[in-house]
Amino acid sequence: MKALVFDGKQLSLVKDHPAPARRNGWAVIRVHLAGICRTDQEIVHGYMGFRGVLGHEFVGTVARCADATWVGKRVVGEINAACGECDACARGLDRHCPNRSVLGIAGLDGCMAEYCSLPVANLREVPDDIDDDHAVFTEPLSAAFAILEQVAIDPADRCVVLGDGKLGILCAWVLATVSRHVTLVGEHPDKLALAPWGGIATSQDTHAERADADVVVEATGSPDGLRDAIARCRPRGTIALKSTIAHAVPIDLAPVVVNEIRVVGSRCGRFAQGLAGLGEHAFPVERLISARFPLERAAEGFRAAADPRALKVLLDIS
Ligand SMILES: [Zn+2]
Ligand SMILES: [Zn+2]
């Protein structure tokens, strides 16, 4: 099958990559659309030391599965394949299973290929009223919903999201479903112009030193993001940290101690929540699609995704 493979040095389209093997309890999915994520770009710069087929954001149709009721269903899939047997799994922390593999990120070929494979337990059927262009946002939208799972937010809480990239915008939309005071801060007027929804405000004041936010979501994808988040957070407020950066950065944590700030790392969410959110709130995710390329032109797609003006770039594999 055709697949986009990262070999540790470069990204290339391989025409005869082996299709996923049959495994007990797993399904093989024919991919329709895959999204290029910041994480994919970080992997190409060395993050996670991953080698193999890239990609973890997709929508597709089940092509092969021992449980025939799944075959032909349109699905998205949770990206963490947990062992189901360890202490973390027993505590419901399957997204933190130490034995897990992660689609296109750790130990498991991803979805930028004609086929990918995931445990049946990871699959979520996509309702008919959610089309592929929306369903392909389930993974990043679920990651945005993870914040609500981790931080209790009141309607009166002042929320600030730093970063006007796709994840920042999705986080702002999700926060706007619970808080009346959400401000998205970024430096790209054209991206901020796409963000208004659900009463959120936008601001280009990226280095404000006003420490009055109850909750700050750091989604800049930049090493400076945490410092700016600390400067914005009120004493005893909470910072949800979303950016994964390939390189370590030195940071002064004294203000975190002095202001007794809670810093919460936040990664993947539950797909059931992301899908339900797409259905209930009609988030205008189509605004975030900057370009689409066939898999054969994936290298161009990655270059387009690296453009600071770009939001979501999709790979059309159908
Ligand atoms: Zn992603
Ligand atoms: Zn486990």
PDB file of N, CA and C and ligand atoms in Angstrom, residues 82-89 97-100, ligand 2:
ATOM      1  N   ALA A  82      -3.842   0.550  24.335  1.00  0.00           N
ATOM      2  CA  ALA A  82      -3.379   0.147  25.665  1.00  0.00           C
ATOM      3  C   ALA A  82      -3.322  -1.382  25.775  1.00  0.00           C
ATOM      4  N   CYS A  83      -2.602  -1.891  26.820  1.00  0.00           N
ATOM      5  CA  CYS A  83      -2.446  -3.344  26.958  1.00  0.00           C
ATOM      6  C   CYS A  83      -3.673  -3.979  27.605  1.00  0.00           C
ATOM      7  N   GLY A  84      -4.420  -3.174  28.410  1.00  0.00           N
ATOM      8  CA  GLY A  84      -5.623  -3.703  29.053  1.00  0.00           C
ATOM      9  C   GLY A  84      -5.344  -4.580  30.257  1.00  0.00           C
ATOM     10  N   GLU A  85      -4.071  -4.717  30.630  1.00  0.00           N
ATOM     11  CA  GLU A  85      -3.740  -5.663  31.707  1.00  0.00           C
ATOM     12  C   GLU A  85      -2.961  -5.057  32.865  1.00  0.00           C
ATOM     13  N   CYS A  86      -2.403  -3.863  32.676  1.00  0.00           N
ATOM     14  CA  CYS A  86      -1.520  -3.305  33.712  1.00  0.00           C
ATOM     15  C   CYS A  86      -2.327  -2.490  34.733  1.00  0.00           C
ATOM     16  N   ASP A  87      -1.637  -1.994  35.779  1.00  0.00           N
ATOM     17  CA  ASP A  87      -2.287  -1.188  36.827  1.00  0.00           C
ATOM     18  C   ASP A  87      -2.939   0.065  36.252  1.00  0.00           C
ATOM     19  N   ALA A  88      -2.216   0.745  35.345  1.00  0.00           N
ATOM     20  CA  ALA A  88      -2.773   1.979  34.765  1.00  0.00           C
ATOM     21  C   ALA A  88      -4.079   1.664  34.037  1.00  0.00           C
ATOM     22  N   CYS A  89      -4.089   0.596  33.257  1.00  0.00           N
ATOM     23  CA  CYS A  89      -5.305   0.218  32.532  1.00  0.00           C
ATOM     24  C   CYS A  89      -6.427  -0.115  33.518  1.00  0.00           C
ATOM     25  N   CYS A  97      -1.235   3.992  29.767  1.00  0.00           N
ATOM     26  CA  CYS A  97      -0.688   2.646  29.872  1.00  0.00           C
ATOM     27  C   CYS A  97       0.797   2.671  29.477  1.00  0.00           C
ATOM     28  N   PRO A  98       1.711   2.185  30.363  1.00  0.00           N
ATOM     29  CA  PRO A  98       3.137   2.236  30.009  1.00  0.00           C
ATOM     30  C   PRO A  98       3.481   1.300  28.852  1.00  0.00           C
ATOM     31  N   ASN A  99       2.610   0.352  28.565  1.00  0.00           N
ATOM     32  CA  ASN A  99       2.872  -0.594  27.468  1.00  0.00           C
ATOM     33  C   ASN A  99       2.156  -0.197  26.183  1.00  0.00           C
ATOM     34  N   ARG A 100       1.564   1.005  26.172  1.00  0.00           N
ATOM     35  CA  ARG A 100       0.737   1.366  25.027  1.00  0.00           C
ATOM     36  C   ARG A 100       1.595   1.660  23.790  1.00  0.00           C
TER      37      ARG A 100
HETATM   38 ZN    ZN B   2      -1.843  -1.197  30.192  1.00  0.00          ZN
END
